[in-house]
XYZ file of C-alpha atoms in Angstrom:
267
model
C 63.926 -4.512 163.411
C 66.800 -6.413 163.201
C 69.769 -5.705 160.537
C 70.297 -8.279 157.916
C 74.509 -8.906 157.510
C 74.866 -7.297 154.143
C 73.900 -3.726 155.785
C 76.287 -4.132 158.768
C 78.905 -5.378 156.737
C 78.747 -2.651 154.468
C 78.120 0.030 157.307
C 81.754 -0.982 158.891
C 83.345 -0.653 155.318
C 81.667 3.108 154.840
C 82.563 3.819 158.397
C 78.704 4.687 159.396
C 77.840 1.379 161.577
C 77.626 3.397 164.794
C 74.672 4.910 163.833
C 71.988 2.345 164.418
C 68.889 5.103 163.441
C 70.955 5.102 159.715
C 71.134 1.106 159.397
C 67.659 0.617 160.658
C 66.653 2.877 157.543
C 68.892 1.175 154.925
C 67.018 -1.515 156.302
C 63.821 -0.636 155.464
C 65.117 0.734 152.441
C 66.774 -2.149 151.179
C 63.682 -3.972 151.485
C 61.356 -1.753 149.604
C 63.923 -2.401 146.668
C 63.553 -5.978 146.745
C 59.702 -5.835 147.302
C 58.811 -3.674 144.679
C 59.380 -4.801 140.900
C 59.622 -1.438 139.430
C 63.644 -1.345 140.731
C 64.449 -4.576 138.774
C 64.580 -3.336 135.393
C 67.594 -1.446 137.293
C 69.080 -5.023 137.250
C 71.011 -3.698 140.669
C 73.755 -6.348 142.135
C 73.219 -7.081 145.966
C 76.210 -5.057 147.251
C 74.836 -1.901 145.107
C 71.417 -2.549 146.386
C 72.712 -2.499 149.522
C 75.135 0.325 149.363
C 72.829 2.433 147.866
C 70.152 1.766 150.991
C 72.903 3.027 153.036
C 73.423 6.169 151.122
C 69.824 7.092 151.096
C 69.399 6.251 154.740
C 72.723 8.179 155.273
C 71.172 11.403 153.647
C 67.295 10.881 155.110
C 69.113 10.683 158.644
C 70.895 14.029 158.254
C 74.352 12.657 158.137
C 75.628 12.004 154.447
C 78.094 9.605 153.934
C 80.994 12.041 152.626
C 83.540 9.316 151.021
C 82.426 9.595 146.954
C 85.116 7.260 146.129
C 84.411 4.830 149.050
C 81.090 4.651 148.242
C 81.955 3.661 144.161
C 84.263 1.278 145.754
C 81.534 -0.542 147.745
C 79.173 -0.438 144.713
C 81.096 -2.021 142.066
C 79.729 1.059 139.917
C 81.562 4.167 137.635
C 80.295 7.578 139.085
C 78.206 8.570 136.405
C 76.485 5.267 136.586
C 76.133 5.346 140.081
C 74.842 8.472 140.401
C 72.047 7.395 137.566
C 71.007 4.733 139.800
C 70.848 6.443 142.441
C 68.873 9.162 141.272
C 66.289 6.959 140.055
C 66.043 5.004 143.049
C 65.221 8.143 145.680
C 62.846 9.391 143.236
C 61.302 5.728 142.887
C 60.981 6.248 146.765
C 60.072 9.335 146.970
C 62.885 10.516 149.126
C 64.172 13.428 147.064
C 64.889 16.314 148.950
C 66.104 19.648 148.094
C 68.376 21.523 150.275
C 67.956 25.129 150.562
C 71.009 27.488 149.387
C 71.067 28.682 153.015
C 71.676 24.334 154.098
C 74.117 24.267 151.094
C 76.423 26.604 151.738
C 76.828 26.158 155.398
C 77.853 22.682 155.159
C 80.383 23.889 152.305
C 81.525 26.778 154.480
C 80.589 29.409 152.097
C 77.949 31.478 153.430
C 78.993 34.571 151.844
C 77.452 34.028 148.254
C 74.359 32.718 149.849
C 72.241 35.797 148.735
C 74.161 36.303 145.471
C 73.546 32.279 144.718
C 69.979 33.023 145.891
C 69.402 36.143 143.667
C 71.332 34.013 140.237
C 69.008 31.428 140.571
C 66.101 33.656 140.970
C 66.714 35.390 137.844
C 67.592 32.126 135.958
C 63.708 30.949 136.812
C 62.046 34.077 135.682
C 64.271 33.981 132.617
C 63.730 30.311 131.791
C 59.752 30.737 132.272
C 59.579 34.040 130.356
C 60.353 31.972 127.246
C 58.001 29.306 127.489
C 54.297 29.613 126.618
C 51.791 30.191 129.935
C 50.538 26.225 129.339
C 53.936 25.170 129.512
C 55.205 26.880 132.385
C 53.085 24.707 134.550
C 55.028 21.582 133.733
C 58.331 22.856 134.851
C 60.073 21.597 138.122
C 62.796 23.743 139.756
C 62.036 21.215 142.931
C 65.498 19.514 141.791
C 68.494 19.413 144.013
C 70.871 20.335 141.233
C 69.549 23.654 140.778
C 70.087 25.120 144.419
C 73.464 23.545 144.119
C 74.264 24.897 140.279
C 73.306 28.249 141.426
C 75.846 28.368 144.456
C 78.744 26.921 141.718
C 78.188 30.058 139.392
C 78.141 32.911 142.062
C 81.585 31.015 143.197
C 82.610 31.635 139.800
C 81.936 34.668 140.054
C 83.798 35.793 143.344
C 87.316 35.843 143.718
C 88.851 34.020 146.645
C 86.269 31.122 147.066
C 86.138 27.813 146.848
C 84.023 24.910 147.472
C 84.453 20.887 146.824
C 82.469 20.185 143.920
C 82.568 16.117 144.316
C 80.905 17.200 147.820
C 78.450 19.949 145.935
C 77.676 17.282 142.811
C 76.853 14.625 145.387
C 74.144 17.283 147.202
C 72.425 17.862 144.027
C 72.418 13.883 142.986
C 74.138 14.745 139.516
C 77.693 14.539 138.104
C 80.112 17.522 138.069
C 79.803 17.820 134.768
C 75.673 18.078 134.412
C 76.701 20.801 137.360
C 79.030 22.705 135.405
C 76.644 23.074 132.914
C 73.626 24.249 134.915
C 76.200 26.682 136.477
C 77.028 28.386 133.285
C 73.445 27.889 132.332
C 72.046 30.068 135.247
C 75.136 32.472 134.938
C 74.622 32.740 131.258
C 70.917 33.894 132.336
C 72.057 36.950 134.435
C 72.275 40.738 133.667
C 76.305 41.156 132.194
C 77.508 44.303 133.581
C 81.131 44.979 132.454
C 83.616 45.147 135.232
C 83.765 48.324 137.434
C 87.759 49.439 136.222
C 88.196 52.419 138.218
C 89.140 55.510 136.084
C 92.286 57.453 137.692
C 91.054 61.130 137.941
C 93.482 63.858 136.141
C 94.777 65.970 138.909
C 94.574 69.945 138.695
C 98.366 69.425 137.729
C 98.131 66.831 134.865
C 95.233 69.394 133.333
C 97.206 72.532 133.210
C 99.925 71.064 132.231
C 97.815 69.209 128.867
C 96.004 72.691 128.374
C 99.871 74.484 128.199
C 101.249 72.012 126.454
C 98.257 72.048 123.404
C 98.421 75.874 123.582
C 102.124 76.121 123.198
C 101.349 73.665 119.870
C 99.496 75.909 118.766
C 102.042 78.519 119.207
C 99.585 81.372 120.711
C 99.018 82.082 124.555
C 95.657 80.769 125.857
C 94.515 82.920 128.612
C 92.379 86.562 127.847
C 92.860 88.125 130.685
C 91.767 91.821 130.701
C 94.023 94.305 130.473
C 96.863 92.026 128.969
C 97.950 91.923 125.572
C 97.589 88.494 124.089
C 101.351 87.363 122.247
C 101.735 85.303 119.304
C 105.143 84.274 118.187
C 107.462 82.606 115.894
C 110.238 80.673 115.148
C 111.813 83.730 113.650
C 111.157 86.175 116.367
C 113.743 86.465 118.598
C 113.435 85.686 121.998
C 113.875 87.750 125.037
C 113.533 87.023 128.958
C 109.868 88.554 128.474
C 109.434 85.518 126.361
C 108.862 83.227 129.050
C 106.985 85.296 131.321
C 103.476 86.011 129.681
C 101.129 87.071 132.442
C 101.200 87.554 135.926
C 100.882 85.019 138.922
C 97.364 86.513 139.549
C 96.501 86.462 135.979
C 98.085 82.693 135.899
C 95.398 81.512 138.547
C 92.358 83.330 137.319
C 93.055 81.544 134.011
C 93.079 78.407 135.860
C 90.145 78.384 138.013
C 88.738 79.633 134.918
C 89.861 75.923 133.070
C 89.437 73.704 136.238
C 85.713 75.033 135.989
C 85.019 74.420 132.553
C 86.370 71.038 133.097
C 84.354 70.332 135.898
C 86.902 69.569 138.434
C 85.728 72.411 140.943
């Protein structure tokens, strides 16, 4: 087949014309657009028809054109309209594909939240179907590139430490970042909230004896009934000897405390 001068010229300004397998494709491409009347209503100029044929090929042929803002520059088109067009034309052609999570997050690098993006997006379907009726549930499409891609944005959100390129993740799922933020929060939104694990600091054996003295001495009365030992009140008014200070015995002293430490469940 041979390439018409639009694609080639275009190829050498997206940096892609080395790959003869992707021009043969935008090609092809290019020439269902014009053939088929359905795309005019589209009312695309040449150089976006022909851009967009190299896109698509780009994609079809496993090796996406990464440039966003090249690609806008070469269409003559704003990103939100671009990516409009665009997503009408692959579905026109029937060239929609959906990457897995597992695809997704090795070309982003971020492996790691594969199975948590996999789980939020599982429970984001059941949770979506669960409130439509059983005749309805039939008519909804999860085959959409967005939501594999949404799904991986929210468990990012949701880990510290990770990051990913959302122009790169917006252009796998054919939408703009914004319709991506918003399925993101959308399929967080839809899973369990748990509140933050804040670990609790354990009293120590320490911290406890010394709260239990401390109330008791408030109290103005001598906690421990050990056998054999005369409990002691005082008052301000009695007067204090060296006997004061020494109530019980250093056996008596740790009975009493295994005695607490057990109660409290620390032994």
């Amino acid at each position: 087949m041979t390439i018409s001068g639009p694609i080639v010229k275009y190829a050498q300004r997206l940096n892609i014309a080395e790959h003869k397998d992707i021009l043969q494709k935008a090609e092809d491409l290019c020439q269902q657009i014009s053939a088929e009347s359905k795309f005019s209503v589209l009312k695309l100029s040449g150089s976006c028809q022909t851009v967009i044929s190299l896109h698509l090929a780009s994609k079809v042929c496993r090796r996406p054109i990464q440039d966003l803002k090249l690609i806008l520059k070469s269409a003559g088109l704003s990103k939100v309209k671009y990516q409009n067009v665009l997503r009408n034309v692959e579905s026109a052609l029937n060239l929609e594909e959906v990457l897995s999570i597992d695809d997704i997050c090795v070309q982003l690098g971020c492996s790691q939240i594969r199975q948590k993006a996999a789980n939020s997006l599982k429970q984001y379907q059941a949770t979506f179907l669960s409130k439509l009726s059983a005749s309805r549930r039939d008519d909804v499409n999860f085959d959409k590139a967005i939501y594999p891609c949404a799904a991986i944005l929210a468990a990012v959100k949701a880990e510290k430490g990770i990051r990913v390129d959302k122009n790169k993740l917006s252009d796998l799922g054919s939408t703009t970042k914004t319709e991506l933020e918003k399925m993101a929060a959308d399929i967080w939104a839809a899973q369990p909230q748990t509140p933050l694990n804040t670990p609790v600091k354990k009293k120590t054996v320490k911290s406890l004896v010394q709260a239990v003295l401390t109330r008791a001495l408030e109290n103005e009365e001598i906690v421990p009934d050990t056998p054999g030992k005369k409990q002691k009140r005082f008052n301000d008014d009695d007067e204090e000897s060296d006997d004061d200070h020494c109530i019980f015995n250093r056996d008596d002293y740790e009975m009493w405390k295994q005695k607490i430490l057990n109660l409290a469940g620390l032994v």
